[in-house]
Coordinates of C-alpha atoms and ligand atoms in Angstrom, one line a residue:
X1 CA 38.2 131.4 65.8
X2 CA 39.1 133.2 69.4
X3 CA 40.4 131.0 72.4
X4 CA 39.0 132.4 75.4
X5 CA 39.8 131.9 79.2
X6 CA 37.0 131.4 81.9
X7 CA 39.4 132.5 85.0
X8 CA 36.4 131.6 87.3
X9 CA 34.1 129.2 87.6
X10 CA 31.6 127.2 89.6
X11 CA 30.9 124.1 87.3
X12 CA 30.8 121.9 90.3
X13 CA 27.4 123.6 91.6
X14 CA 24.5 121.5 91.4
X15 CA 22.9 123.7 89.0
X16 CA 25.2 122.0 86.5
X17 CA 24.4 118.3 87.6
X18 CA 21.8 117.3 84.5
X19 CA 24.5 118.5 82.0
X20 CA 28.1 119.0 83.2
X21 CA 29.6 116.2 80.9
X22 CA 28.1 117.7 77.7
X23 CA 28.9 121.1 78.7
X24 CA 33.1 120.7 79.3
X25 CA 33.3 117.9 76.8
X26 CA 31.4 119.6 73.6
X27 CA 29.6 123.3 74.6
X28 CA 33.2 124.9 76.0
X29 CA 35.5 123.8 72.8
X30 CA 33.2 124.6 70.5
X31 CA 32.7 128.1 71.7
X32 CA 36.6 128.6 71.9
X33 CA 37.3 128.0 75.8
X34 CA 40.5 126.0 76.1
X35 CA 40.6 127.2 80.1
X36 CA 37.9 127.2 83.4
X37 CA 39.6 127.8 86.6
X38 CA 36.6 125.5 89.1
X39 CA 37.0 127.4 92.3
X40 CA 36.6 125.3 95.2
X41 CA 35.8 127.9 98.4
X42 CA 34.4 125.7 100.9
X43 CA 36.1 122.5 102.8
X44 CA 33.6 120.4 100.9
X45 CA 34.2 121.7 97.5
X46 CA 37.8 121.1 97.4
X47 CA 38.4 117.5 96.5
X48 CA 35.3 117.6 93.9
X49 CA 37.4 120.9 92.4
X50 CA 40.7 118.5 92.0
X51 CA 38.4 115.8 90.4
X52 CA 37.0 117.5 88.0
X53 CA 40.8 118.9 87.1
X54 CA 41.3 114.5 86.6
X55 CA 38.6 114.4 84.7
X56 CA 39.4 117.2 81.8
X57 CA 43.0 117.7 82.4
X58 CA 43.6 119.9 79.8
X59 CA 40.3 121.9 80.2
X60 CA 40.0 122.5 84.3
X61 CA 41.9 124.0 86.6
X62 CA 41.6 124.2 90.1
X63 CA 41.8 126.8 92.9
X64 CA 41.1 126.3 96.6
X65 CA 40.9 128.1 99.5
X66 CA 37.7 129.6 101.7
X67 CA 35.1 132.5 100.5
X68 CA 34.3 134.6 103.6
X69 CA 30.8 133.7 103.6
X70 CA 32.1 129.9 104.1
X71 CA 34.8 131.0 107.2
X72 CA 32.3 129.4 109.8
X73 CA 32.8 126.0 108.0
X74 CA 36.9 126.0 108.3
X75 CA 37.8 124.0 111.7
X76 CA 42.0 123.3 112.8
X77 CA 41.7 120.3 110.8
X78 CA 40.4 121.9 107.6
X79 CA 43.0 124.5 108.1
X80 CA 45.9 121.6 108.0
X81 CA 43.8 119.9 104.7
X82 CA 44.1 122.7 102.6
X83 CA 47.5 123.5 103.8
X84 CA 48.1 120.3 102.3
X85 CA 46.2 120.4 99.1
X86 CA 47.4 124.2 98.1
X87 CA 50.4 122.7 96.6
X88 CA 49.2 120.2 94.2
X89 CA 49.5 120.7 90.9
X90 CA 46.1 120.9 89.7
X91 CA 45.8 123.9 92.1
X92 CA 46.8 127.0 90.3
X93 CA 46.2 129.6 93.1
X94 CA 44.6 130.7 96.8
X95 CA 41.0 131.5 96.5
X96 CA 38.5 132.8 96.1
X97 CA 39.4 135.0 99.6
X98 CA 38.4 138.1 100.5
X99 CA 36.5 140.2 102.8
X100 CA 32.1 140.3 102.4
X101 CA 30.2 142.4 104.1
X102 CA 27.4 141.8 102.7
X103 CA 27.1 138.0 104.2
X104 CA 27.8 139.4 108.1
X105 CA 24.9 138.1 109.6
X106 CA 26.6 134.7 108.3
X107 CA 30.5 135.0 109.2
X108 CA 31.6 138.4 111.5
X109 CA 33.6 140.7 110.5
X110 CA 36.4 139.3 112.8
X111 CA 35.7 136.2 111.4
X112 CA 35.9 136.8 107.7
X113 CA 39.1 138.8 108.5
X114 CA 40.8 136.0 110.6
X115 CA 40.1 133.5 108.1
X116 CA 41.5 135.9 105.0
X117 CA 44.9 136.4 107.3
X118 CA 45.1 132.5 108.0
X119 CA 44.4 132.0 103.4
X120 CA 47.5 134.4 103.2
X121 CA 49.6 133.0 105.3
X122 CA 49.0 129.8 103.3
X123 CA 49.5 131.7 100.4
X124 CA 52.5 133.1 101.3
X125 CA 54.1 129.3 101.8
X126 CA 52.8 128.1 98.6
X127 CA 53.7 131.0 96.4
X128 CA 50.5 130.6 94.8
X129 CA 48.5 134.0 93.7
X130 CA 45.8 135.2 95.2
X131 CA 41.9 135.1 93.9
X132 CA 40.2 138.1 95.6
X133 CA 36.4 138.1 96.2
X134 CA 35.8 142.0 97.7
X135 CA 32.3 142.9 98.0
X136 CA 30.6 146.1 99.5
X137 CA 27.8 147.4 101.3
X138 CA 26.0 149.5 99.6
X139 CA 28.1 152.7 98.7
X140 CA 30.4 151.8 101.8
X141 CA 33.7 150.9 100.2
X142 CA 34.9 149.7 103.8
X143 CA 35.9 145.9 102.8
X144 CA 37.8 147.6 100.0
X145 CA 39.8 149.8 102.5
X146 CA 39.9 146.4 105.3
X147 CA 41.2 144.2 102.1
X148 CA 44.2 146.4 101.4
X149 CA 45.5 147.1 104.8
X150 CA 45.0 143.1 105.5
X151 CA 47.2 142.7 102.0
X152 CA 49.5 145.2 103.2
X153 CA 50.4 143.8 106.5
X154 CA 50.1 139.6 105.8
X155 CA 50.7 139.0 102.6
X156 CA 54.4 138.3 101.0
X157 CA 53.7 139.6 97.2
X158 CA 55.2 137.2 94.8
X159 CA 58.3 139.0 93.1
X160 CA 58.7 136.0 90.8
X161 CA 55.0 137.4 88.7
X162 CA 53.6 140.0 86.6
X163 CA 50.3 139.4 88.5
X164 CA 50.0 138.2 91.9
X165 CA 46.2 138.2 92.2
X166 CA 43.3 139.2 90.6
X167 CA 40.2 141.4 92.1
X168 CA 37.5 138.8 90.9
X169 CA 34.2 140.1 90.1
X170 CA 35.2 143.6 89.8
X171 CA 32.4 146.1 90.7
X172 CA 33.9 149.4 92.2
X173 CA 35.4 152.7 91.1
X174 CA 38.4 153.6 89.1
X175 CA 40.4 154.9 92.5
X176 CA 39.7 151.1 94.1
X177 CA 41.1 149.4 90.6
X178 CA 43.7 152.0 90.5
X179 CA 45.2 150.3 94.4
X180 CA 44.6 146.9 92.9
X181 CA 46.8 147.6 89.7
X182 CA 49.3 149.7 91.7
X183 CA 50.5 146.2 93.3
X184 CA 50.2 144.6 90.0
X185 CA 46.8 142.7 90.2
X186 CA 44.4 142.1 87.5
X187 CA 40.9 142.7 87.3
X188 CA 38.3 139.8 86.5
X189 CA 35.4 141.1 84.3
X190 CA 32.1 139.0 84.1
X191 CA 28.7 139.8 83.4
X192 CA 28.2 142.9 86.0
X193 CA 30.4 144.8 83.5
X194 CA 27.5 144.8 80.8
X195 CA 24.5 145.5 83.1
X196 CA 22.7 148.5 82.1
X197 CA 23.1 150.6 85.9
X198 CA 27.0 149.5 85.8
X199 CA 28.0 152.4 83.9
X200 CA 30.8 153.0 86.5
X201 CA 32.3 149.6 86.0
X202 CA 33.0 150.0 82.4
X203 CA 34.5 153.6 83.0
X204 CA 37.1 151.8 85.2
X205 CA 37.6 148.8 83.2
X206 CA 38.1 151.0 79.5
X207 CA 40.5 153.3 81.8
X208 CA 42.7 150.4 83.2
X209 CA 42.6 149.0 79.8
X210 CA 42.8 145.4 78.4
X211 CA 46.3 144.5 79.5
X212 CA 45.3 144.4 83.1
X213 CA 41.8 142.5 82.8
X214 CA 40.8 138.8 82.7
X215 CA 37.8 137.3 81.8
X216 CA 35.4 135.3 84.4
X217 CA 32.1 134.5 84.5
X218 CA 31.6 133.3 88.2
X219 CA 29.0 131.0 86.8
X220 CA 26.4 129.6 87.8
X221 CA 25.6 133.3 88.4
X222 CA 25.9 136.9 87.1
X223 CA 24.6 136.3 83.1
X224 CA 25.6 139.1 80.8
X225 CA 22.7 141.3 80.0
X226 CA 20.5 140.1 76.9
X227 CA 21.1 136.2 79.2
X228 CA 20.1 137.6 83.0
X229 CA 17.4 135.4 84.7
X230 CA 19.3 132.5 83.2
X231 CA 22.2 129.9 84.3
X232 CA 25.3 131.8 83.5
X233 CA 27.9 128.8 81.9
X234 CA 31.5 129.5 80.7
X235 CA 30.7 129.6 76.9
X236 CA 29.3 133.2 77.4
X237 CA 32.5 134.5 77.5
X238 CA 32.8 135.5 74.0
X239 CA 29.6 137.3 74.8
X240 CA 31.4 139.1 77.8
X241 CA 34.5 140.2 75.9
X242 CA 32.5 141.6 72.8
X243 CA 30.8 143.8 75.3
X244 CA 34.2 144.6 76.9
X245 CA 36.1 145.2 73.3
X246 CA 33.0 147.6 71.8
X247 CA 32.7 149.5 75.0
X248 CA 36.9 150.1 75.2
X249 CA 37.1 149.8 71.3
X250 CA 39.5 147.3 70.5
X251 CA 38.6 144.2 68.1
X252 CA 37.5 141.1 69.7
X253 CA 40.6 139.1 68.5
X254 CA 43.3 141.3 70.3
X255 CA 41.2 141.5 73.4
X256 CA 40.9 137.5 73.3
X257 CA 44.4 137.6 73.3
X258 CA 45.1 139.8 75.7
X259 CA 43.2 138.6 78.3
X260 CA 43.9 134.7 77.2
X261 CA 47.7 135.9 78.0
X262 CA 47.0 137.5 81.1
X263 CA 45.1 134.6 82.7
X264 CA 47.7 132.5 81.9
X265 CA 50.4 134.8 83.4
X266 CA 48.3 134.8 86.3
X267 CA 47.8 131.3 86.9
X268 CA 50.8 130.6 85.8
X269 CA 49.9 128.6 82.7
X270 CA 52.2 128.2 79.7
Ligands
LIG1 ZN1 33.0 132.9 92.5

């Protein structure tokens, strides 16, 4: 049997209520997940993340900080709570952060950069690595380009790590994977990578190669294809790595290794 790794999740969302239990205490072994990272991105998401790490200690892992879209929600004292949850142990790392332009009618883009310079500055005192959420407009790579100047100027790299941070959800071109890599991120492959238009995506992904990719499904969304239309849950990801190891031909077992070892490297897991 393969051990996989979910390196994000959202098992907390509600579309998970009728069924949570069964699926973390029976669906996820028996399909080979011994990890889930449960991201918690909004103030009200981060004590039922660090719960649900009590719950199935050995299973769940937390990470906390604020998604862009959810920057209007973070007040002064929110600010000082997560301050003083990032360093708990359940939490493995800051996230998921990150610049969205597709949500600006929701948080500016003034906003959503603020907030992603206040996350790494509590990164930066926590030592924890980075989730990164990155998403477009369109063809306009601009939150790319606005993501790695922010990095560049606020953010204290770990030296201690292979990998710092991972570009979750990745879904751009070689030359934005190749600045991500350059400073020793990962890239998180979920369901995008196997849609039919996303030919671009797996050109990028089969040219970085396995040893710098982690598996994710960012469920309750983004179903592999042959699954779409349906709730996405962590025990597809031996459905999203066989699509990954056919389409950059390595065998299954080597890339469930691979990527199990680079999760853990990541979140800094034994
Ligand atoms: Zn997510």
């Amino acid at each position: 049997m393969n051990f996989f790794i979910d390196s994000h999740a959202h098992l907390n969302d509600p579309a998970f209520d009728a069924d949570r239990d069964e699926l973390l205490s029976r669906q996820l072994p028996q399909a080979g997940i011994v990890h889930s990272f449960e991201i918690g991105c909004a103030p009200n998401e981060w004590q039922p993340a660090l719960d649900l790490c009590d719950k199935y200690p050995q299973l769940v892992h937390a990470v906390l900080g604020v998604h862009p879209e959810y920057a209007p929600q973070l007040t002064p004292e929110g600010l000082k709570q997560l301050a003083a949850l990032l360093p708990d142990a359940r939490n493995t790392a800051v996230g998921e952060i990150g610049l969205d332009y597709t949500c600006q009618a929701i948080a500016s883009k003034d906003l959503q950069q603020n907030t992603f310079i206040q996350m790494l500055q509590l990164a930066n005192q926590t030592q924890k690595p980075l989730v990164l959420h990155v998403r477009r407009e369109g063809e306009d790579y601009a939150s790319y380009e606005d993501t790695f100047q922010i990095l560049k100027h606020n953010w204290k790299q770990q030296t201690n790590t292979q990998h710092p941070a991972v570009l979750h959800c990745f879904c751009a071109r070689y030359e934005e994977a190749k600045r991500a890599l350059d400073m020793g991120m990962l890239l998180g492959i979920n369901g995008c990578f196997s849609y039919k238009k996303n030919e671009y995506i797996r050109e990028a992904v089969k040219k970085a190669g396995a040893d710098k990719i982690i598996l994710e499904t960012d469920c309750p969304y983004l179903s592999p294809q042959g699954k779409r239309g349906q709730r996405n849950d962590p025990s597809n990801i031996p459905l999203i790595a066989s699509f990954v190891a056919d389409y950059i031909g390595i065998p299954l077992p080597d890339l469930a290794e691979i990527t199990t070892r680079n999760a853990k490297a990541l979140y800094g897991l034994p």
